[in-house]
């Protein structure tokens, strides 16, 4: 690790300095902090001389506190700092990450209460991070947040890519609109979910992607969300000012804090090039370094599983249809009749293990293996699963032995049905059971309303649970892939066993009526800003009624687009989600999924425009091989890309998986063409992507 630190401490008299300027290392980003006449702290941000965030207020409204932490401040101390290091992630898009920023920490004193609050700003070449810190002090120890009053004042009616602000779900399709149009479009943007609660018709979620009329790209998000509630944004659509809106607990409180403590970082990433938004590592850099001493057991995974057939309705999680209710430890499954649709059978799982071994995959995920699925949802049931008792047709030990004999790892599934207390009650036993039976990774789920009753998926207490599960899993050397949990905010740097999350509208919704064909051109600008997503790509059969005659959904994507997702949707955890029989129909295209890496030494964002297209090139870990993916929106488009990132003087074989001329996500999604050509760093490629289409390229060094 290379590290340079320069510290400068400057104490100032409050009336002598009322404004402080901070510049990024390259000078392009400029942040100014100042106090209004009434002592209200504010900040503003510019990029290349253009105003990005107008003067915006900072502070907190506290519960049962007349003064709160809003105004009446004077500056007690200013500290500045320059920091520059290079660190290596356990897994990631690149081999090394540069963490270089200039810092300004402003200690504020509220004279009437004798309370102190520090606002710490870190300005990077790509944007700003800032947080609130509360030092140890006798006049502020325990306090309850009524609302955080952080503003992001925009300079105009920007184009935004947004989903409705919600305390319980992020599983919405994105809407592209002007900020002024959010209110009128909000109702139609809300689609049904197992658990949801919106708070305002102008409330939106982060990461929020915007584009200004003069071509600036702005991304608002947060980093290092720990012991705090998730932040959404509430828009004043007359003034175009966003204000932080925290997720409440069951009492309506937005946070219970004890000094010394601090908030998560609030982030503003800015560039005149959309590719730089995607390449930014600001969110990761604002998190603490890895706290797991031995990370040798944390390994990227490519897997198949018993999942898509359940999502489509071809098979079921439940073992029997005989039981209207289940009581664990009381219900006797040996006396019930199997429904014949259960997916997690010993025979079927062994077939998937064989398929994984034949094609070089790492692991197999099994859902619906444990008792209780007949009665798991919708009744706020506490003791819903025990995470260790299999159905009669699932031989845990036999499958463990069979998988081991084939060199395949198994991924356990822990659905909690939102019963957080029950999961924590069983967690140690469940994790020990996993290790005893050869499971090194778990997919956890939080479908439905959260228990205890009244809590939300993103409130402070529940966020602490998600992290508790990750830290406890690390004690057992288990990797975690959490679904329906809080969206990621870069915590995977600190706890890299958090190898994946869902926390957005994933591929499953293609079987629930479909997602917009340009959905995957937006997710990297929004959801993936905080960390990788278990998007579960690789669907080859787009007409769901061919799997389940009663489900008439259509996957709004071409087959080539599905291949490209393995590159454009970064994740160290990648599933080939479709059924083996569908892959067997298109083994030539399936070859790309087999070949593509899941861990990388380098990544190049070649083209990008939110909602329109993304083209990414990535270099496989420890090799000279590159993979390129392009996903396209709803308009047919031609890419022209240079391969100048390839090593000079070397030849490569490029295998190109592209949309056919007549391909279309709706009418002809399985039309693709595979071609090969020899390329070098001087080569240029011209490729056309269909509506909802794309292309994937493997570039293998010729030796």
XYZ file of C-alpha atoms in Angstrom:
703
model
C 0.000 0.000 0.000
C 1.249 3.427 -0.957
C 0.065 6.199 1.314
C 0.727 9.927 1.552
C -0.820 12.001 4.326
C -0.437 15.713 4.921
C -2.120 17.332 7.908
C -2.720 21.015 8.531
C -4.520 22.246 11.629
C -5.850 25.778 11.772
C -7.856 27.165 14.653
C -9.891 30.213 13.799
C -11.990 32.716 15.652
C -15.618 32.344 14.633
C -16.058 35.913 13.416
C -12.805 35.853 11.430
C -13.630 33.036 9.030
C -17.144 32.411 7.765
C -16.438 30.642 4.462
C -14.017 27.874 3.584
C -13.110 26.614 0.114
C -11.954 23.087 -0.675
C -10.642 21.926 -4.051
C -10.257 18.421 -5.440
C -6.717 17.162 -6.180
C -7.112 18.084 -9.867
C -8.799 21.390 -9.058
C -11.940 20.688 -11.087
C -14.267 20.197 -8.121
C -14.690 23.115 -5.689
C -16.728 22.924 -2.474
C -17.472 25.982 -0.364
C -18.655 25.784 3.231
C -20.171 28.781 4.988
C -22.523 29.829 7.751
C -25.608 31.924 7.148
C -26.210 34.939 9.357
C -28.299 32.863 11.744
C -25.531 30.273 12.068
C -27.016 27.696 9.690
C -24.258 25.615 8.063
C -24.319 25.404 4.257
C -22.239 23.985 1.428
C -22.160 24.364 -2.346
C -20.336 22.516 -5.122
C -19.063 23.423 -8.582
C -17.375 21.438 -11.348
C -15.169 23.031 -14.020
C -16.560 26.407 -13.028
C -20.201 25.272 -13.335
C -22.445 25.298 -10.294
C -23.616 21.769 -9.458
C -25.148 22.126 -5.996
C -26.400 25.573 -5.044
C -26.012 26.725 -1.420
C -27.636 23.939 0.591
C -28.411 23.724 4.285
C -27.027 21.132 6.694
C -28.243 20.004 10.091
C -30.584 17.874 12.188
C -34.001 18.229 13.713
C -33.979 16.341 17.017
C -36.947 14.844 18.811
C -38.152 16.790 21.871
C -35.477 19.433 21.356
C -36.514 23.055 20.734
C -33.148 24.180 19.449
C -32.119 21.084 17.454
C -28.897 21.119 15.451
C -30.015 23.454 12.701
C -28.679 26.939 13.370
C -26.978 29.112 15.961
C -23.558 27.675 15.129
C -20.178 29.347 15.069
C -17.002 27.858 13.649
C -14.718 26.678 16.435
C -12.025 24.921 14.431
C -10.973 24.149 10.868
C -8.855 21.120 9.958
C -7.569 20.323 6.467
C -5.977 17.140 5.238
C -4.684 15.619 2.002
C -4.747 11.850 1.649
C -3.462 9.591 -1.130
C -3.241 5.800 -1.023
C -3.521 2.826 -3.341
C -5.285 -0.237 -1.973
C -6.142 -3.673 -3.338
C -9.695 -5.021 -3.067
C -10.277 -8.686 -2.262
C -12.337 -8.846 -5.457
C -13.454 -6.141 -7.799
C -13.558 -4.390 -11.134
C -9.895 -3.416 -10.899
C -6.778 -4.788 -9.241
C -5.925 -1.554 -7.428
C -7.947 1.458 -6.312
C -6.566 4.951 -5.782
C -8.026 6.783 -2.783
C -6.997 10.427 -3.216
C -8.874 13.338 -1.683
C -8.547 16.703 -0.001
C -10.416 17.063 3.265
C -11.990 19.838 5.280
C -13.362 19.197 8.771
C -15.362 22.042 10.320
C -16.034 21.882 14.059
C -19.188 23.830 14.852
C -20.216 25.068 18.289
C -23.839 25.830 19.077
C -23.295 28.406 21.787
C -26.765 28.390 23.319
C -26.588 24.641 24.020
C -22.794 24.205 24.208
C -23.100 21.316 21.730
C -20.559 20.493 19.043
C -20.988 18.973 15.597
C -18.302 18.316 13.011
C -19.034 18.386 9.283
C -16.305 16.515 7.413
C -15.926 16.977 3.648
C -13.786 14.845 1.353
C -13.394 16.132 -2.188
C -12.234 13.703 -4.856
C -11.569 14.309 -8.528
C -14.920 12.680 -9.247
C -17.015 14.257 -6.510
C -17.831 15.020 -2.906
C -18.447 12.999 0.226
C -19.484 14.568 3.530
C -20.767 13.371 6.864
C -21.763 14.601 10.312
C -19.689 13.676 13.356
C -20.673 14.070 16.996
C -17.677 14.142 19.362
C -17.906 12.930 22.934
C -19.398 15.787 24.986
C -21.401 16.214 28.153
C -24.243 18.200 26.574
C -24.953 15.760 23.745
C -24.835 12.066 24.626
C -28.038 10.199 23.701
C -30.310 11.839 21.138
C -33.107 10.894 18.749
C -33.260 12.099 15.164
C -36.608 13.489 14.096
C -35.167 14.193 10.644
C -31.834 14.825 9.019
C -32.004 18.181 7.204
C -29.375 17.772 4.515
C -30.168 19.587 1.285
C -29.023 19.050 -2.288
C -30.154 22.178 -4.152
C -30.113 21.562 -7.892
C -29.453 24.284 -10.438
C -32.411 23.492 -12.681
C -35.052 21.070 -13.885
C -32.671 18.194 -14.598
C -33.516 14.916 -16.288
C -33.614 12.204 -13.616
C -33.658 8.403 -13.616
C -35.655 7.615 -10.498
C -37.660 5.086 -8.554
C -40.228 5.972 -5.888
C -38.966 6.638 -2.385
C -39.995 3.665 -0.262
C -39.221 2.355 3.218
C -39.366 -1.305 2.179
C -38.486 -1.959 -1.443
C -36.283 -0.861 -4.313
C -37.868 -3.285 -6.783
C -39.242 -0.701 -9.174
C -38.656 -0.003 -12.840
C -36.931 3.324 -13.445
C -38.747 6.367 -14.760
C -36.914 8.933 -16.856
C -38.350 12.424 -16.469
C -37.684 16.017 -15.589
C -37.616 16.747 -11.862
C -40.763 18.827 -12.307
C -42.580 15.768 -13.695
C -41.936 13.394 -10.790
C -45.129 14.315 -8.947
C -47.403 13.680 -11.945
C -45.679 10.394 -12.803
C -45.254 9.080 -9.266
C -48.479 7.091 -8.957
C -47.847 5.083 -12.127
C -44.218 4.490 -11.087
C -45.392 2.595 -8.006
C -46.012 -1.055 -8.801
C -47.084 -3.760 -6.374
C -44.611 -5.487 -4.077
C -44.714 -7.865 -1.131
C -43.804 -5.009 1.226
C -43.840 -1.300 0.416
C -44.567 2.130 1.856
C -43.964 5.428 0.104
C -43.677 8.721 1.986
C -44.178 11.480 -0.596
C -45.251 11.974 -4.209
C -41.895 13.611 -4.843
C -39.840 11.134 -2.836
C -37.150 9.222 -4.710
C -34.392 6.790 -3.814
C -30.664 6.993 -4.163
C -28.480 6.363 -6.006
C -30.243 9.055 -8.045
C -28.835 9.674 -11.511
C -29.417 13.017 -13.239
C -28.303 14.860 -16.354
C -28.373 18.623 -16.746
C -29.390 20.514 -19.882
C -25.754 21.474 -20.468
C -24.476 17.898 -20.258
C -23.352 17.412 -16.658
C -24.000 14.026 -15.041
C -24.824 14.145 -11.323
C -25.252 11.184 -8.987
C -26.571 11.501 -5.404
C -26.083 8.600 -3.011
C -24.615 7.638 0.363
C -21.667 5.555 1.547
C -20.916 3.485 4.643
C -24.493 3.119 5.890
C -23.778 1.685 9.342
C -25.871 2.036 12.537
C -28.147 4.522 10.814
C -31.321 4.517 8.759
C -31.323 4.649 4.976
C -31.597 8.023 3.269
C -34.121 8.749 0.566
C -34.618 12.180 -0.998
C -37.725 14.359 -0.893
C -37.941 16.932 -3.674
C -39.257 20.456 -3.462
C -40.358 20.480 -7.098
C -40.807 24.255 -7.181
C -37.253 25.088 -6.118
C -35.631 21.777 -7.228
C -34.153 21.183 -3.780
C -33.770 17.641 -2.488
C -33.800 17.076 1.264
C -32.709 13.939 3.042
C -35.550 11.765 4.286
C -34.556 8.969 6.658
C -36.428 5.702 7.149
C -38.353 5.644 10.445
C -38.513 2.849 13.002
C -41.697 1.419 14.515
C -42.045 4.523 16.717
C -41.576 6.920 13.843
C -38.086 7.905 14.968
C -35.421 8.322 12.296
C -32.427 7.284 14.392
C -31.194 6.703 17.942
C -27.629 7.940 18.356
C -25.073 7.954 21.142
C -22.067 10.238 20.904
C -19.337 9.793 19.866
C -20.799 8.710 16.534
C -21.196 9.817 12.958
C -23.600 9.621 10.048
C -22.995 7.817 6.760
C -21.336 9.818 3.989
C -23.581 11.788 1.649
C -22.139 11.668 -1.865
C -22.306 13.787 -5.008
C -20.485 12.322 -8.029
C -20.143 14.760 -10.940
C -18.689 14.588 -14.440
C -19.283 15.768 -17.983
C -18.625 12.170 -19.093
C -21.110 9.444 -18.116
C -18.345 6.841 -18.254
C -16.615 8.502 -15.300
C -19.730 8.070 -13.158
C -19.584 4.322 -13.770
C -15.835 4.142 -13.149
C -15.939 6.095 -9.878
C -14.707 4.309 -6.755
C -15.743 7.150 -4.443
C -18.359 5.031 -2.655
C -15.884 2.260 -1.869
C -13.180 4.736 -0.848
C -15.447 6.330 1.752
C -15.793 2.989 3.542
C -13.332 1.604 6.082
C -10.614 -0.818 4.937
C -11.213 -4.560 5.141
C -11.730 -5.790 8.715
C -11.409 -9.491 7.883
C -7.795 -10.496 8.480
C -7.782 -13.739 6.466
C -9.730 -13.327 3.229
C -8.406 -16.408 1.434
C -11.798 -18.142 1.734
C -13.663 -15.328 -0.041
C -13.844 -16.325 -3.692
C -15.928 -15.063 -6.631
C -18.540 -17.583 -7.726
C -20.316 -18.532 -10.962
C -23.320 -20.697 -10.224
C -26.511 -22.365 -11.435
C -29.486 -23.338 -9.346
C -33.043 -24.280 -8.537
C -34.571 -20.810 -8.801
C -35.779 -19.661 -12.219
C -38.083 -22.648 -12.562
C -39.724 -21.568 -9.298
C -39.910 -17.903 -10.221
C -41.638 -18.780 -13.481
C -44.022 -21.179 -11.756
C -42.722 -24.305 -13.465
C -41.916 -25.824 -10.084
C -42.580 -24.923 -6.463
C -40.722 -24.172 -3.258
C -43.342 -26.153 -1.296
C -43.160 -29.936 -0.894
C -46.912 -30.564 -0.604
C -50.249 -28.909 -1.314
C -51.957 -30.692 1.598
C -51.110 -28.253 4.376
C -53.057 -25.018 4.990
C -50.704 -24.234 7.866
C -47.374 -25.436 9.202
C -46.003 -25.548 12.733
C -42.317 -26.382 12.755
C -41.529 -29.390 14.912
C -45.212 -30.362 14.968
C -46.221 -30.815 11.324
C -45.365 -34.327 10.115
C -44.406 -34.168 6.451
C -44.113 -37.940 6.219
C -47.903 -38.079 6.336
C -48.416 -35.650 3.458
C -48.606 -36.252 -0.271
C -45.831 -34.684 -2.395
C -47.252 -32.233 -4.919
C -45.017 -33.459 -7.742
C -43.867 -29.898 -8.493
C -41.270 -29.506 -5.748
C -38.016 -28.258 -7.267
C -35.500 -29.028 -4.513
C -35.455 -32.789 -4.781
C -32.334 -34.887 -4.359
C -32.654 -36.232 -7.894
C -33.098 -32.826 -9.530
C -30.328 -31.151 -7.526
C -27.917 -33.919 -8.528
C -28.844 -33.224 -12.153
C -27.891 -29.588 -11.650
C -24.650 -30.608 -9.956
C -23.862 -32.731 -13.017
C -24.637 -29.792 -15.307
C -22.461 -27.438 -13.249
C -19.563 -29.887 -13.248
C -19.853 -30.581 -16.980
C -19.656 -26.890 -17.853
C -17.112 -25.700 -15.316
C -19.323 -23.804 -12.875
C -18.376 -23.321 -9.233
C -21.601 -23.878 -7.316
C -25.292 -24.785 -7.195
C -27.942 -22.800 -5.330
C -30.968 -24.647 -3.944
C -34.125 -22.883 -2.800
C -37.132 -24.541 -1.207
C -35.098 -27.295 0.438
C -36.318 -26.729 4.007
C -39.623 -27.281 5.786
C -42.168 -24.490 6.021
C -42.728 -23.197 2.493
C -46.407 -24.155 2.507
C -47.071 -21.447 5.108
C -44.328 -18.850 4.985
C -45.763 -15.560 3.775
C -48.378 -12.956 4.577
C -49.245 -13.739 8.190
C -46.426 -11.973 10.075
C -45.366 -15.370 11.332
C -42.419 -15.303 13.719
C -41.255 -18.939 13.858
C -41.420 -19.440 10.107
C -38.216 -21.409 9.309
C -35.518 -23.141 11.334
C -32.935 -23.223 8.480
C -31.786 -26.768 9.279
C -34.681 -29.175 8.668
C -34.923 -30.474 5.084
C -38.001 -31.779 3.295
C -38.254 -35.598 3.033
C -37.123 -35.519 -0.620
C -33.943 -33.490 0.013
C -30.951 -35.484 1.288
C -28.616 -32.842 2.707
C -25.692 -35.134 3.461
C -26.058 -37.184 0.307
C -26.076 -34.053 -1.840
C -23.052 -32.713 0.045
C -21.111 -35.894 -0.730
C -22.245 -35.947 -4.346
C -21.348 -32.298 -4.940
C -17.951 -32.759 -3.319
C -17.246 -35.739 -5.558
C -17.888 -33.502 -8.577
C -15.881 -30.543 -7.277
C -18.982 -28.399 -6.866
C -19.812 -26.121 -3.929
C -23.366 -25.695 -2.659
C -25.100 -22.381 -1.870
C -27.633 -22.463 0.961
C -30.858 -20.458 0.880
C -32.164 -18.761 4.025
C -35.514 -17.064 3.486
C -36.530 -15.185 6.625
C -39.953 -13.947 5.452
C -38.939 -10.708 7.175
C -38.807 -12.388 10.583
C -35.512 -10.881 11.644
C -35.706 -11.940 15.274
C -36.286 -15.559 14.270
C -33.269 -15.494 11.951
C -30.976 -14.122 14.636
C -32.327 -16.736 17.042
C -31.254 -19.519 14.658
C -28.252 -17.935 12.971
C -25.372 -19.673 14.760
C -27.029 -23.060 14.419
C -27.829 -22.412 10.755
C -24.288 -21.306 9.914
C -22.797 -24.320 11.710
C -25.193 -26.563 9.776
C -23.980 -24.976 6.544
C -20.317 -25.595 7.337
C -21.008 -29.165 8.437
C -22.636 -29.836 5.076
C -20.243 -28.086 2.733
C -22.014 -24.780 2.158
C -19.635 -21.790 1.928
C -22.192 -19.217 0.806
C -25.742 -18.238 1.688
C -28.446 -16.405 -0.197
C -30.615 -14.754 2.417
C -34.034 -13.257 1.749
C -36.323 -10.777 3.484
C -39.570 -11.053 1.532
C -42.631 -9.438 3.126
C -43.157 -7.087 6.035
C -40.457 -6.941 8.666
C -40.908 -8.424 12.111
C -40.903 -6.993 14.789
C -44.192 -5.487 13.574
C -43.896 -1.884 12.475
C -40.233 -1.979 11.508
C -39.185 -1.266 7.946
C -36.608 -2.940 5.718
C -34.322 0.117 5.832
C -34.647 1.448 9.389
C -31.630 1.724 11.677
C -32.300 -1.413 13.722
C -32.882 -3.591 10.659
C -29.811 -2.202 8.884
C -27.844 -3.248 11.940
C -29.294 -6.741 11.556
C -28.078 -7.051 7.968
C -24.551 -6.143 9.024
C -24.772 -8.447 12.038
C -25.590 -11.321 9.674
C -22.580 -10.494 7.488
C -20.192 -10.222 10.441
C -21.529 -13.407 12.026
C -21.151 -15.197 8.687
C -17.518 -14.079 8.548
C -16.954 -15.857 11.873
C -17.922 -19.084 10.080
C -16.120 -18.152 6.815
C -19.403 -17.865 4.959
C -20.107 -15.501 2.060
C -23.437 -13.629 2.006
C -25.750 -12.695 -0.863
C -28.643 -10.790 0.706
C -31.899 -10.235 -1.182
C -34.553 -7.655 -0.222
C -32.019 -6.171 2.202
C -30.917 -2.545 2.308
C -29.189 -1.337 -0.836
C -25.387 -1.514 -0.681
C -23.293 1.543 0.128
C -19.764 0.198 -0.340
C -19.656 -1.835 2.866
C -18.283 -4.739 0.823
C -14.875 -3.030 1.072
C -14.939 -3.477 4.841
C -16.653 -6.870 4.813
C -15.848 -8.472 1.430
C -17.702 -11.654 2.374
C -20.758 -9.568 1.434
C -20.263 -10.896 -2.064
C -23.608 -9.843 -3.507
C -26.969 -8.182 -2.981
C -30.204 -7.935 -4.866
C -31.808 -4.738 -3.522
C -33.277 -3.687 -6.870
C -35.578 -4.947 -9.580
C -33.784 -8.077 -10.742
C -34.319 -10.628 -13.473
C -37.160 -12.280 -11.530
C -39.457 -9.428 -12.569
C -39.061 -10.517 -16.182
C -41.273 -13.431 -15.097
C -43.668 -11.096 -13.259
C -44.801 -9.121 -16.306
C -41.405 -7.925 -17.533
C -39.093 -4.967 -17.003
C -38.424 -2.102 -19.373
C -35.956 -3.101 -22.109
C -33.581 -0.288 -21.097
C -33.632 -1.199 -17.381
C -30.123 -2.656 -17.521
C -28.745 0.545 -19.075
C -29.791 2.438 -15.931
C -28.938 0.047 -13.077
C -25.132 0.544 -13.339
C -25.718 4.303 -12.881
C -27.973 3.795 -9.871
C -28.093 0.565 -7.896
C -24.534 -0.551 -8.757
C -22.961 2.698 -7.524
C -23.060 1.149 -4.037
C -21.847 -2.341 -4.874
C -22.416 -5.433 -7.013
C -25.848 -6.853 -7.728
C -26.939 -10.468 -7.947
C -29.002 -9.692 -11.040
C -29.231 -13.388 -12.098
C -28.844 -12.949 -15.879
C -28.486 -15.541 -18.626
C -32.093 -16.144 -19.670
C -32.246 -17.773 -23.112
C -35.971 -18.606 -23.363
C -37.853 -15.291 -23.308
C -41.414 -16.622 -23.537
C -42.211 -17.737 -20.015
C -45.324 -19.644 -21.074
C -43.007 -22.246 -22.613
C -41.935 -23.084 -19.048
C -45.308 -22.468 -17.422
C -48.397 -22.292 -19.677
C -50.159 -20.141 -17.074
C -47.465 -17.429 -17.093
C -47.545 -15.205 -20.177
C -44.685 -12.886 -19.211
C -41.955 -12.073 -21.717
C -38.312 -11.322 -20.947
C -37.707 -7.946 -22.589
C -34.194 -8.663 -23.823
C -32.401 -10.324 -26.675
C -30.232 -13.339 -26.026
C -27.098 -11.337 -26.877
C -28.142 -8.727 -24.311
C -28.351 -11.468 -21.679
C -24.762 -12.474 -22.445
C -23.551 -8.887 -22.200
C -24.957 -8.545 -18.678
C -22.138 -10.715 -17.327
C -19.803 -7.834 -18.174
C -21.953 -4.709 -17.827
C -23.615 -5.716 -14.513
C -20.515 -6.141 -12.391
C -20.686 -8.808 -9.714
C -18.253 -11.353 -8.257
C -21.332 -13.571 -7.918
C -22.887 -14.467 -11.265
C -25.693 -16.907 -11.930
C -26.544 -18.688 -15.145
C -30.188 -18.450 -14.213
C -32.019 -20.342 -16.972
C -32.804 -24.049 -17.049
C -30.174 -26.475 -18.378
C -32.505 -27.594 -21.156
C -32.615 -24.042 -22.521
C -28.838 -23.762 -22.466
C -28.565 -27.098 -24.250
C -30.582 -25.600 -27.115
C -28.021 -22.801 -27.570
C -24.707 -24.304 -26.502
C -22.760 -22.064 -28.901
C -24.055 -18.946 -27.130
C -23.777 -20.610 -23.719
C -20.043 -20.827 -24.326
C -19.695 -17.126 -23.481
C -21.248 -17.651 -20.038
C -18.826 -20.518 -19.468
C -15.837 -18.431 -20.557
C -16.555 -15.064 -18.951
C -14.668 -14.230 -15.753
C -16.158 -13.089 -12.437
C -13.109 -11.255 -11.080
C -11.113 -8.579 -12.855
C -7.761 -6.811 -13.009
C -9.002 -3.861 -15.041
C -12.198 -2.333 -16.416
C -12.677 0.189 -19.214
C -15.975 1.970 -19.764
C -15.987 2.477 -23.531
C -19.422 4.016 -24.061
C -22.166 5.099 -21.695
C -25.380 7.076 -21.642
C -27.967 6.339 -18.926
C -31.129 4.823 -20.337
C -29.527 4.448 -23.773
C -26.442 2.174 -23.795
C -23.405 0.936 -21.875
C -20.306 -0.752 -23.300
C -17.702 -2.155 -20.899
C -14.413 -4.014 -21.390
C -12.912 -5.994 -18.509
C -9.614 -7.832 -18.147
C -9.911 -11.223 -16.446
C -7.958 -11.620 -13.206
C -4.423 -12.870 -13.719
C -4.704 -13.152 -17.520
C -4.353 -11.149 -20.725
C -7.926 -12.050 -21.719
C -10.609 -9.386 -22.084
C -14.390 -9.536 -22.216
C -16.645 -6.847 -23.638
C -20.352 -6.354 -23.061
C -22.810 -3.917 -24.596
C -26.417 -3.448 -23.494
C -28.696 -1.272 -25.562
C -31.921 0.624 -24.855
C -35.031 0.748 -26.979
C -33.499 2.295 -30.120
C -31.369 0.335 -32.560
C -27.795 1.604 -32.376
C -24.356 1.054 -33.895
C -21.224 0.961 -31.703
C -17.757 1.813 -32.919
C -15.197 0.775 -30.343
C -11.417 0.840 -30.313
C -9.451 -2.018 -28.790
C -6.489 0.207 -27.880
C -6.555 -1.151 -24.316
C -5.114 -4.461 -25.551
C -1.392 -5.030 -25.049
C 0.723 -3.750 -27.922
C 2.323 -6.285 -30.242
C 0.015 -9.147 -29.267
C -2.661 -10.931 -31.253
C -5.996 -12.003 -29.851
C -8.906 -14.120 -31.013
C -12.181 -12.250 -30.671
C -15.374 -14.276 -30.525
C -18.313 -11.951 -31.104
C -21.844 -12.796 -29.960
C -24.077 -10.182 -31.595
C -27.705 -9.503 -32.392
C -28.742 -10.680 -35.833
C -30.005 -8.028 -38.260
C -33.632 -8.914 -37.535
C -33.217 -9.296 -33.757
C -35.650 -7.471 -31.471
C -36.297 -7.926 -27.757
C -40.009 -8.469 -28.289
C -40.403 -10.113 -31.689
C -37.146 -11.984 -32.337
C -35.035 -12.148 -29.162
C -33.166 -15.366 -29.931
C -31.702 -14.131 -33.221
C -27.952 -13.901 -32.815
C -24.792 -14.341 -34.860
C -21.438 -15.648 -33.615
C -18.309 -14.696 -35.523
C -14.561 -14.836 -34.954
C -11.732 -12.560 -35.992
C -8.126 -11.837 -35.077
C -7.648 -8.465 -33.376
C -4.920 -6.316 -31.848
C -4.689 -3.025 -30.003
C -5.013 -1.263 -33.370
C -8.341 -2.885 -34.185
C -11.690 -1.150 -34.292
C -15.041 -2.935 -34.217
C -18.377 -1.756 -35.595
C -21.374 -3.618 -34.179
C -25.106 -2.989 -34.262
C -27.336 -3.622 -31.254
C -31.042 -4.291 -31.626
C -33.725 -2.669 -29.478
C -33.268 -4.259 -26.053
C -30.217 -5.967 -27.471
C -26.459 -5.835 -27.279
C -23.363 -7.888 -27.860
C -20.730 -9.821 -25.937
C -17.138 -10.433 -26.978
C -14.463 -12.700 -25.571
C -10.931 -11.609 -26.517
C -8.442 -14.382 -25.827
C -4.693 -13.936 -26.182
C -3.179 -16.004 -28.998
C -0.024 -17.696 -27.697
